XYZ file of C-alpha atoms in Angstrom:
159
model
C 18.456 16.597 -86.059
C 16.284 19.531 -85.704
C 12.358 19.362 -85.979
C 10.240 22.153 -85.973
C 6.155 22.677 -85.585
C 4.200 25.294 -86.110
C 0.648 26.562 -84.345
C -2.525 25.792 -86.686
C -4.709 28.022 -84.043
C -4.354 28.367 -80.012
C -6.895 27.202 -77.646
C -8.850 29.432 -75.720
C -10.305 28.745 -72.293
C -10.895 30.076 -68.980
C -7.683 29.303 -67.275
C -5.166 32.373 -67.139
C -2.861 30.971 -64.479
C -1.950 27.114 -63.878
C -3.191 27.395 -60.562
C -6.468 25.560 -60.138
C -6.621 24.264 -63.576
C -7.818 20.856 -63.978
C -5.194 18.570 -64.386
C -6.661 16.223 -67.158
C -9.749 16.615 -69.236
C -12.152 14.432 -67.082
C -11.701 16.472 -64.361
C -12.759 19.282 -66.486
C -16.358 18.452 -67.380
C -18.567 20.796 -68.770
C -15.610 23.167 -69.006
C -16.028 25.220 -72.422
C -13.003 26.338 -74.663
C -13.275 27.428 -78.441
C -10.156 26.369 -80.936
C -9.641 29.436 -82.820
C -8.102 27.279 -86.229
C -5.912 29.250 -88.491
C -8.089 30.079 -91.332
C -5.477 28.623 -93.535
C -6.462 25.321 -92.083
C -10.161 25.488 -92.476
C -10.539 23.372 -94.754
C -8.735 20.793 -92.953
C -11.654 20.382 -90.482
C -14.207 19.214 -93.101
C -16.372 16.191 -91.730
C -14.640 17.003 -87.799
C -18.149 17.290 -87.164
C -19.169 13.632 -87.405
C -16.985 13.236 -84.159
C -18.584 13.692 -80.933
C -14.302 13.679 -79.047
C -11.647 14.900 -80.300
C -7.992 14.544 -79.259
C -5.876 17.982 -79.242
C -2.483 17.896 -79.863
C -0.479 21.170 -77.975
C 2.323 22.579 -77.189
C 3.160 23.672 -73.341
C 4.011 27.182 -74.207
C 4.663 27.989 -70.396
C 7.077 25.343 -69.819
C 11.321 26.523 -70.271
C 12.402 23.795 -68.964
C 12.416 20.424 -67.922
C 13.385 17.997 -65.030
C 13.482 14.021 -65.563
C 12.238 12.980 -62.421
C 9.000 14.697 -61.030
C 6.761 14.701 -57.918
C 3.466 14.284 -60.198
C 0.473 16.351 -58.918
C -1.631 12.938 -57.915
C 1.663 11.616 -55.752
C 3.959 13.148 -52.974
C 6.839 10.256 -54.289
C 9.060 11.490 -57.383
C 8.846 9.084 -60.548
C 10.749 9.491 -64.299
C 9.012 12.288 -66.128
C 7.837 9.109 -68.585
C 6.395 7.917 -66.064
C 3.784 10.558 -66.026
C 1.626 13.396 -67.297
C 3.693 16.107 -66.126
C 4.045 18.798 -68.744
C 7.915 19.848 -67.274
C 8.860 17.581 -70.231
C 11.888 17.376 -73.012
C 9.812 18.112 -75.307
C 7.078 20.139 -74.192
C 4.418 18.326 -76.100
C 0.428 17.985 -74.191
C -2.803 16.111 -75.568
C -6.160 16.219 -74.577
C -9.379 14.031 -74.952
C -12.039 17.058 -75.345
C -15.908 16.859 -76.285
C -16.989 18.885 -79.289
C -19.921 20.534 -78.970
C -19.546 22.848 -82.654
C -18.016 24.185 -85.542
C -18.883 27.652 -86.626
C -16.458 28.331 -89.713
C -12.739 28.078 -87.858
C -13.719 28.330 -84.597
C -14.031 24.854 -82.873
C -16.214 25.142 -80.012
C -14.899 22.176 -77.115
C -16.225 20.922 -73.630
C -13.760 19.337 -71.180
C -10.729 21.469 -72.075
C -8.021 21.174 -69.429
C -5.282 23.427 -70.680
C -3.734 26.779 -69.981
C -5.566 30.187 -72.443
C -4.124 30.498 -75.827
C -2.035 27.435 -75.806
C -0.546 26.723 -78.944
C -2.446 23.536 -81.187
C -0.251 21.780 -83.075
C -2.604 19.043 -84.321
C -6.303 17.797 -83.805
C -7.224 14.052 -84.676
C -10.603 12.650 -84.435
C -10.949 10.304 -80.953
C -12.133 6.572 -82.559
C -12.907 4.141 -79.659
C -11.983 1.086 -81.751
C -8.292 2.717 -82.056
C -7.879 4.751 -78.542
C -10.096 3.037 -76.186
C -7.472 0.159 -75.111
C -8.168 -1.961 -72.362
C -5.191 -2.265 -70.148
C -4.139 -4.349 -67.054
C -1.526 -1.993 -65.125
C -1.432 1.714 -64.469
C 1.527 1.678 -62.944
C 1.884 4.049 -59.691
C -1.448 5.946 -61.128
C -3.366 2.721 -59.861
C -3.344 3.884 -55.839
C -3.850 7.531 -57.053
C -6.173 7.920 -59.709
C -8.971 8.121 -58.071
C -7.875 11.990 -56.780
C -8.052 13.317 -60.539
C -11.277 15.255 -59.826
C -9.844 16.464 -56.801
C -6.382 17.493 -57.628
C -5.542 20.931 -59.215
C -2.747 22.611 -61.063
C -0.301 24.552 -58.875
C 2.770 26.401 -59.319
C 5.172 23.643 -59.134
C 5.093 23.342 -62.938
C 6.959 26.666 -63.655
């Protein structure tokens, strides 16, 4: 079966290279990026602007190939690529919780942005709490690592 997607815009942000990129978007506060939309999909964004987070939907343009098992940038122990955020994935896919802070015509103007410069968006929903915001009770290996988010950077072991 073949599936295909195509761009509706790139993100643009202040990270050229992988290396010391934030490796999640809440380790990327206050970080600014600007959605530059397809202007066929303007009108698509009507109302966006009643959200104060919104999730981005991308693809890892970077990435060639993939590996199933990964050592993880918050761990030194290798785990399933399932098991984690890595973007060396089968399917290249990445999503991000960002902050919007405006909408001038198709530009999308976004705080918290933790992704490479003119990645590819494949899709932007609107973050609801009610729907996203589920409480959970394991984290699996994440649990003895998390707390190193804000610390931890991007690095070359993802090409």
């Amino acid at each position: 079966m073949k599936i295909s997607f195509k761009a509706i815009g790139k993100i643009m942000t202040p990270f050229n290279t992988l290396e010391g990129m934030p490796i999640q978007s809440v380790a990327a506060k206050n970080v600014e990026g600007t959605i530059q939309l397809d202007p066929l999909y303007t009108q698509g964004i009507k109302d966006l602007d009643g959200f104060s987070h919104l999730i981005l939907i991308y693809y890892f343009h970077k990435i060639h190939e993939y590996t199933l098992q990964v050592v993880p940038f918050l761990d030194d122990e290798p785990h399933g690529i399932f098991a984690t955020r890595f973007p060396k994935r089968p399917n290249p896919i990445g999503f991000s919780v960002v902050r919007l802070k405006s909408i001038e015509g198709n530009n999308i103007h976004i705080l918290d942005v933790d992704v490479l410069n003119e990645t590819p968006l494949l899709d932007i929903k609107p973050y609801v709490p009610m729907f996203d915001a589920i409480e959970t009770s394991k984290i699996g290996w994440f649990e003895k690592r998390i707390q190193n988010v804000h610390k931890v950077k991007a690095d070359k072991s993802i090409y």
